[in-house]
Amino acid sequence: MTPERLTRTLQDFLSEAAGAVVLEDGAVAFDLERAKYSISGEYNKCLLHLWSAERNAVRRVLDAEVKNGTLRLAVQRLGQARPTKLEIYREHDRRSPTARKACRTAYEGKLRRALERHFAEFTIDRLTTGVDLEKSFGPIYARGLLRRGQSGFAVLGVNEKETQASIDAALTFGILWLDACRRNPRFSQNRGEMGQTQPRSLLVEGLILFVPAGCSALVRERMANLNRRAAKWRLVEFDERHDAVVEVDCPDRGNIATRLVHVTNEAAAMQRFAESIEKIQRILPNCEVAVLSAAEIAFRWRGLEFARARMGAEAVTFRSKQEIVFGVGAEERVLDDRNWTFFLQLVTALRDARHPYGPKQHALFRLQSERWLESLVVGDVSMIDERLDATVEYSQVPAFSAADRAMIDVLTTTREGRLAVVELKADEDIHLPLQGLDYWSRVEWHHARGEFPQFGYFPGRELSAEAPLLFLVAPALHVHPQTDVLLRYIAPEIEWEFVGIDERWREGVKVVFRKRNRAHHRDTEARRIQEDAKVSTSV
C-alpha cells in the first residue's frame, strides 16, 4: 500500500472509532478516549504518532488491514529495522462474539455454584443470561432469584472479563431486575386442588449484586445513595478463580474517595493566550473559548472542540512558547503554514454544518450532541429552572473518584446560594439517573467539608449549608422508558428534578415537563408540620 492509501485507511478507521484501544505486543498501550493521535503522510512515509499522559510513541506504518472491526498494522519503530504488529480495536471489549457468549455461559455456572455454597439457606429459583429487550436486559448480566420461604432476593452478577464500564453499570440493571422480580408473580407458584397452578405471594426484599473482586468502588458509592426503605441492598465481590465471596459494606454517603481540583484563574489564562484567541476568532468569530488549565485553552463551536492553544517548548532551546493544535476527536495536529489551508477547510465545514438547521446526517452536526446542549445551557442555566443563578456557573468540572474521571456537565447555585448539579443527555440513556447520582454525591461530599470556597469556586459567594439540588435534563422524546423505575429507588432525602426539554433544543432550550422527588417533598412537609406542632405546643 502507498503511504497516501495507508494514511487514508488510518484516518477513515480512527475517525469512526472514538473509543478505540491500541494494542502493542498484546497489551493495551493507548485508550483513545483519553489519548491523542496524529497521522502524517509526508516525505513518502506514513507516520502514526500516539501520546497520552503516561507515554508517547511514533510508528512508521508499512501495511494495514481492516478485519472484523479491527485495524491490524505492520509498523516499524524508529531506529529499528524489524517490523512489529499494532492492533487497533473499535471497542474496549476485544473478544469475539463466540468468546463472549462462552465466557458468560461459564460464569452462569460459577455463579450458581457460589450461590449454592455461600447462600445455602436460599433456594435458587432461576438463573439466566437470556436477552429480554422489552425490559432492557442483555446477555452481559446473569440474573436470578433466591427464595427462602415467603421472601427472597433478586440476584444479578457480572463476570470479570467484562469491561469496567459494564461492571459500573451493573447496579442500573440490578435495580431494574429487582423491580421486574417484584412485579412478576410467576417466579413462585403452588399446586392447588385438582393440580391447578396458583400464584403464591413472594416478598422480594432486595438485591444482591455480584461484581468481580477489586471492582466495586463506583458501584459501592452508587448503592450508598439508594433508598434503604424501598429495598435491602447487598454488594458482593466474587473471585471466580478461587470461588471466594466477600460481602462489601456499603457505608453511608460520607465516605467517598474523591478529590476536587482548584479553579484556574480564567482572566490570567485568557490574557496569556490573547494572541492565539485573536488569531482563531478572526476566522471564526463568536467561537467558545474554554479555559482548561493555566497552560491550555480550548476553542469550541457549538460545544464541539476543534482546536487548542497551549504552552509548549522549542525543540532546541526548550524556551516556553505557545502553539495551536487542531482536530476533531482524538486526532490532533500542530497548526503551521503547511496545514493552514486544511485548518481553514475544517473551520468552514464546521461553520456550515454545525448550526440548528444544518444537515442532520453530517458527521460534524451529529458529533458530541451533549456538548452542544451544554453550550446552550451554560449560556443561561436559568432556562432549566428559574431558581438557578446564571451569573456564576462552571462546566465540565472534574469529578474524580477512585478510577472514574468523569466530568460534571454544569455546576451552579440557586439565587439563594444552594449548590446545584445539572446532568445533561441529548440522546436516550438508561444510565442518566445513576450518573447524575454519582456527581451529586461527590459535590455533596466536598460541600459538606467546605472545600468549594477553599478551591476557588464561587468567589465572594456565601453557599447555603443545604445539600445540593440535582437536575437531570434530556429531550422529552429521548427519555429511556426505564428512567422512572430508577428514579423511584433513589434515596428520598436527595432532592432531584427531571427536566424534559423540547426536541428542537438546538434552536433554543425550552422546558416541556418536570418531575420532582415526591418522597423528598413529603418528608419535608412532614418535618415542617412537626416543627409547627412543636411551636404550637410551646406557645
JSON list of N, CA, C and O in Angstrom, two decimals, residues 6-29:
[
{"chain": "A", "resi": 6, "resn": "LEU", "atom": "N", "xyz": [-2.32, 4.29, 2.90]},
{"chain": "A", "resi": 6, "resn": "LEU", "atom": "CA", "xyz": [-2.22, 3.93, 4.32]},
{"chain": "A", "resi": 6, "resn": "LEU", "atom": "C", "xyz": [-2.77, 5.05, 5.19]},
{"chain": "A", "resi": 6, "resn": "LEU", "atom": "O", "xyz": [-3.50, 4.79, 6.16]},
{"chain": "A", "resi": 7, "resn": "THR", "atom": "N", "xyz": [-2.43, 6.28, 4.85]},
{"chain": "A", "resi": 7, "resn": "THR", "atom": "CA", "xyz": [-2.91, 7.42, 5.63]},
{"chain": "A", "resi": 7, "resn": "THR", "atom": "C", "xyz": [-4.42, 7.50, 5.60]},
{"chain": "A", "resi": 7, "resn": "THR", "atom": "O", "xyz": [-5.07, 7.70, 6.64]},
{"chain": "A", "resi": 8, "resn": "ARG", "atom": "N", "xyz": [-5.01, 7.32, 4.40]},
{"chain": "A", "resi": 8, "resn": "ARG", "atom": "CA", "xyz": [-6.48, 7.35, 4.29]},
{"chain": "A", "resi": 8, "resn": "ARG", "atom": "C", "xyz": [-7.13, 6.22, 5.08]},
{"chain": "A", "resi": 8, "resn": "ARG", "atom": "O", "xyz": [-8.17, 6.41, 5.71]},
{"chain": "A", "resi": 9, "resn": "THR", "atom": "N", "xyz": [-6.52, 5.04, 5.04]},
{"chain": "A", "resi": 9, "resn": "THR", "atom": "CA", "xyz": [-7.08, 3.90, 5.78]},
{"chain": "A", "resi": 9, "resn": "THR", "atom": "C", "xyz": [-7.10, 4.18, 7.27]},
{"chain": "A", "resi": 9, "resn": "THR", "atom": "O", "xyz": [-8.10, 3.92, 7.96]},
{"chain": "A", "resi": 10, "resn": "LEU", "atom": "N", "xyz": [-6.02, 4.72, 7.81]},
{"chain": "A", "resi": 10, "resn": "LEU", "atom": "CA", "xyz": [-5.96, 5.06, 9.23]},
{"chain": "A", "resi": 10, "resn": "LEU", "atom": "C", "xyz": [-6.97, 6.14, 9.58]},
{"chain": "A", "resi": 10, "resn": "LEU", "atom": "O", "xyz": [-7.68, 6.05, 10.59]},
{"chain": "A", "resi": 11, "resn": "GLN", "atom": "N", "xyz": [-7.02, 7.18, 8.77]},
{"chain": "A", "resi": 11, "resn": "GLN", "atom": "CA", "xyz": [-7.93, 8.29, 9.05]},
{"chain": "A", "resi": 11, "resn": "GLN", "atom": "C", "xyz": [-9.39, 7.84, 9.02]},
{"chain": "A", "resi": 11, "resn": "GLN", "atom": "O", "xyz": [-10.17, 8.21, 9.90]},
{"chain": "A", "resi": 12, "resn": "ASP", "atom": "N", "xyz": [-9.75, 7.03, 8.01]},
{"chain": "A", "resi": 12, "resn": "ASP", "atom": "CA", "xyz": [-11.14, 6.57, 7.90]},
{"chain": "A", "resi": 12, "resn": "ASP", "atom": "C", "xyz": [-11.52, 5.69, 9.09]},
{"chain": "A", "resi": 12, "resn": "ASP", "atom": "O", "xyz": [-12.63, 5.80, 9.63]},
{"chain": "A", "resi": 13, "resn": "PHE", "atom": "N", "xyz": [-10.61, 4.80, 9.51]},
{"chain": "A", "resi": 13, "resn": "PHE", "atom": "CA", "xyz": [-10.92, 3.90, 10.62]},
{"chain": "A", "resi": 13, "resn": "PHE", "atom": "C", "xyz": [-11.01, 4.65, 11.94]},
{"chain": "A", "resi": 13, "resn": "PHE", "atom": "O", "xyz": [-11.97, 4.50, 12.69]},
{"chain": "A", "resi": 14, "resn": "LEU", "atom": "N", "xyz": [-10.02, 5.49, 12.23]},
{"chain": "A", "resi": 14, "resn": "LEU", "atom": "CA", "xyz": [-9.96, 6.16, 13.53]},
{"chain": "A", "resi": 14, "resn": "LEU", "atom": "C", "xyz": [-11.02, 7.25, 13.67]},
{"chain": "A", "resi": 14, "resn": "LEU", "atom": "O", "xyz": [-11.46, 7.55, 14.78]},
{"chain": "A", "resi": 15, "resn": "SER", "atom": "N", "xyz": [-11.46, 7.84, 12.57]},
{"chain": "A", "resi": 15, "resn": "SER", "atom": "CA", "xyz": [-12.50, 8.88, 12.65]},
{"chain": "A", "resi": 15, "resn": "SER", "atom": "C", "xyz": [-13.83, 8.33, 13.13]},
{"chain": "A", "resi": 15, "resn": "SER", "atom": "O", "xyz": [-14.67, 9.06, 13.65]},
{"chain": "A", "resi": 16, "resn": "GLU", "atom": "N", "xyz": [-14.03, 7.01, 12.98]},
{"chain": "A", "resi": 16, "resn": "GLU", "atom": "CA", "xyz": [-15.28, 6.37, 13.40]},
{"chain": "A", "resi": 16, "resn": "GLU", "atom": "C", "xyz": [-15.08, 5.46, 14.60]},
{"chain": "A", "resi": 16, "resn": "GLU", "atom": "O", "xyz": [-15.90, 4.59, 14.88]},
{"chain": "A", "resi": 17, "resn": "ALA", "atom": "N", "xyz": [-13.96, 5.65, 15.31]},
{"chain": "A", "resi": 17, "resn": "ALA", "atom": "CA", "xyz": [-13.65, 4.78, 16.45]},
{"chain": "A", "resi": 17, "resn": "ALA", "atom": "C", "xyz": [-13.20, 5.63, 17.63]},
{"chain": "A", "resi": 17, "resn": "ALA", "atom": "O", "xyz": [-12.04, 5.56, 18.05]},
{"chain": "A", "resi": 18, "resn": "ALA", "atom": "N", "xyz": [-14.14, 6.42, 18.16]},
{"chain": "A", "resi": 18, "resn": "ALA", "atom": "CA", "xyz": [-13.78, 7.37, 19.22]},
{"chain": "A", "resi": 18, "resn": "ALA", "atom": "C", "xyz": [-13.30, 6.67, 20.48]},
{"chain": "A", "resi": 18, "resn": "ALA", "atom": "O", "xyz": [-12.47, 7.20, 21.22]},
{"chain": "A", "resi": 19, "resn": "GLY", "atom": "N", "xyz": [-13.80, 5.47, 20.75]},
{"chain": "A", "resi": 19, "resn": "GLY", "atom": "CA", "xyz": [-13.41, 4.76, 21.97]},
{"chain": "A", "resi": 19, "resn": "GLY", "atom": "C", "xyz": [-12.46, 3.62, 21.71]},
{"chain": "A", "resi": 19, "resn": "GLY", "atom": "O", "xyz": [-12.43, 2.64, 22.46]},
{"chain": "A", "resi": 20, "resn": "ALA", "atom": "N", "xyz": [-11.65, 3.73, 20.65]},
{"chain": "A", "resi": 20, "resn": "ALA", "atom": "CA", "xyz": [-10.77, 2.64, 20.26]},
{"chain": "A", "resi": 20, "resn": "ALA", "atom": "C", "xyz": [-9.64, 2.44, 21.27]},
{"chain": "A", "resi": 20, "resn": "ALA", "atom": "O", "xyz": [-9.26, 3.37, 21.99]},
{"chain": "A", "resi": 21, "resn": "VAL", "atom": "N", "xyz": [-9.10, 1.22, 21.29]},
{"chain": "A", "resi": 21, "resn": "VAL", "atom": "CA", "xyz": [-7.93, 0.92, 22.11]},
{"chain": "A", "resi": 21, "resn": "VAL", "atom": "C", "xyz": [-6.84, 0.39, 21.19]},
{"chain": "A", "resi": 21, "resn": "VAL", "atom": "O", "xyz": [-7.10, -0.33, 20.22]},
{"chain": "A", "resi": 22, "resn": "VAL", "atom": "N", "xyz": [-5.60, 0.76, 21.50]},
{"chain": "A", "resi": 22, "resn": "VAL", "atom": "CA", "xyz": [-4.44, 0.38, 20.69]},
{"chain": "A", "resi": 22, "resn": "VAL", "atom": "C", "xyz": [-3.62, -0.65, 21.45]},
{"chain": "A", "resi": 22, "resn": "VAL", "atom": "O", "xyz": [-3.22, -0.40, 22.60]},
{"chain": "A", "resi": 23, "resn": "LEU", "atom": "N", "xyz": [-3.36, -1.79, 20.83]},
{"chain": "A", "resi": 23, "resn": "LEU", "atom": "CA", "xyz": [-2.59, -2.85, 21.46]},
{"chain": "A", "resi": 23, "resn": "LEU", "atom": "C", "xyz": [-1.24, -2.99, 20.76]},
{"chain": "A", "resi": 23, "resn": "LEU", "atom": "O", "xyz": [-1.17, -2.99, 19.52]},
{"chain": "A", "resi": 24, "resn": "GLU", "atom": "N", "xyz": [-0.20, -3.12, 21.56]},
{"chain": "A", "resi": 24, "resn": "GLU", "atom": "CA", "xyz": [1.13, -3.40, 21.04]},
{"chain": "A", "resi": 24, "resn": "GLU", "atom": "C", "xyz": [1.73, -4.52, 21.88]},
{"chain": "A", "resi": 24, "resn": "GLU", "atom": "O", "xyz": [1.70, -4.47, 23.11]},
{"chain": "A", "resi": 25, "resn": "ASP", "atom": "N", "xyz": [2.22, -5.54, 21.19]},
{"chain": "A", "resi": 25, "resn": "ASP", "atom": "CA", "xyz": [2.75, -6.73, 21.87]},
{"chain": "A", "resi": 25, "resn": "ASP", "atom": "C", "xyz": [1.71, -7.37, 22.79]},
{"chain": "A", "resi": 25, "resn": "ASP", "atom": "O", "xyz": [2.03, -7.88, 23.87]},
{"chain": "A", "resi": 26, "resn": "GLY", "atom": "N", "xyz": [0.44, -7.30, 22.37]},
{"chain": "A", "resi": 26, "resn": "GLY", "atom": "CA", "xyz": [-0.64, -7.94, 23.10]},
{"chain": "A", "resi": 26, "resn": "GLY", "atom": "C", "xyz": [-1.16, -7.19, 24.31]},
{"chain": "A", "resi": 26, "resn": "GLY", "atom": "O", "xyz": [-2.11, -7.63, 24.96]},
{"chain": "A", "resi": 27, "resn": "ALA", "atom": "N", "xyz": [-0.57, -6.04, 24.62]},
{"chain": "A", "resi": 27, "resn": "ALA", "atom": "CA", "xyz": [-1.00, -5.25, 25.78]},
{"chain": "A", "resi": 27, "resn": "ALA", "atom": "C", "xyz": [-1.58, -3.92, 25.32]},
{"chain": "A", "resi": 27, "resn": "ALA", "atom": "O", "xyz": [-1.16, -3.37, 24.29]},
{"chain": "A", "resi": 28, "resn": "VAL", "atom": "N", "xyz": [-2.55, -3.39, 26.09]},
{"chain": "A", "resi": 28, "resn": "VAL", "atom": "CA", "xyz": [-3.15, -2.10, 25.75]},
{"chain": "A", "resi": 28, "resn": "VAL", "atom": "C", "xyz": [-2.12, -1.00, 25.98]},
{"chain": "A", "resi": 28, "resn": "VAL", "atom": "O", "xyz": [-1.62, -0.81, 27.09]},
{"chain": "A", "resi": 29, "resn": "ALA", "atom": "N", "xyz": [-1.79, -0.27, 24.92]},
{"chain": "A", "resi": 29, "resn": "ALA", "atom": "CA", "xyz": [-0.82, 0.81, 25.00]},
{"chain": "A", "resi": 29, "resn": "ALA", "atom": "C", "xyz": [-1.49, 2.17, 25.10]},
{"chain": "A", "resi": 29, "resn": "ALA", "atom": "O", "xyz": [-1.01, 3.06, 25.81]}
]
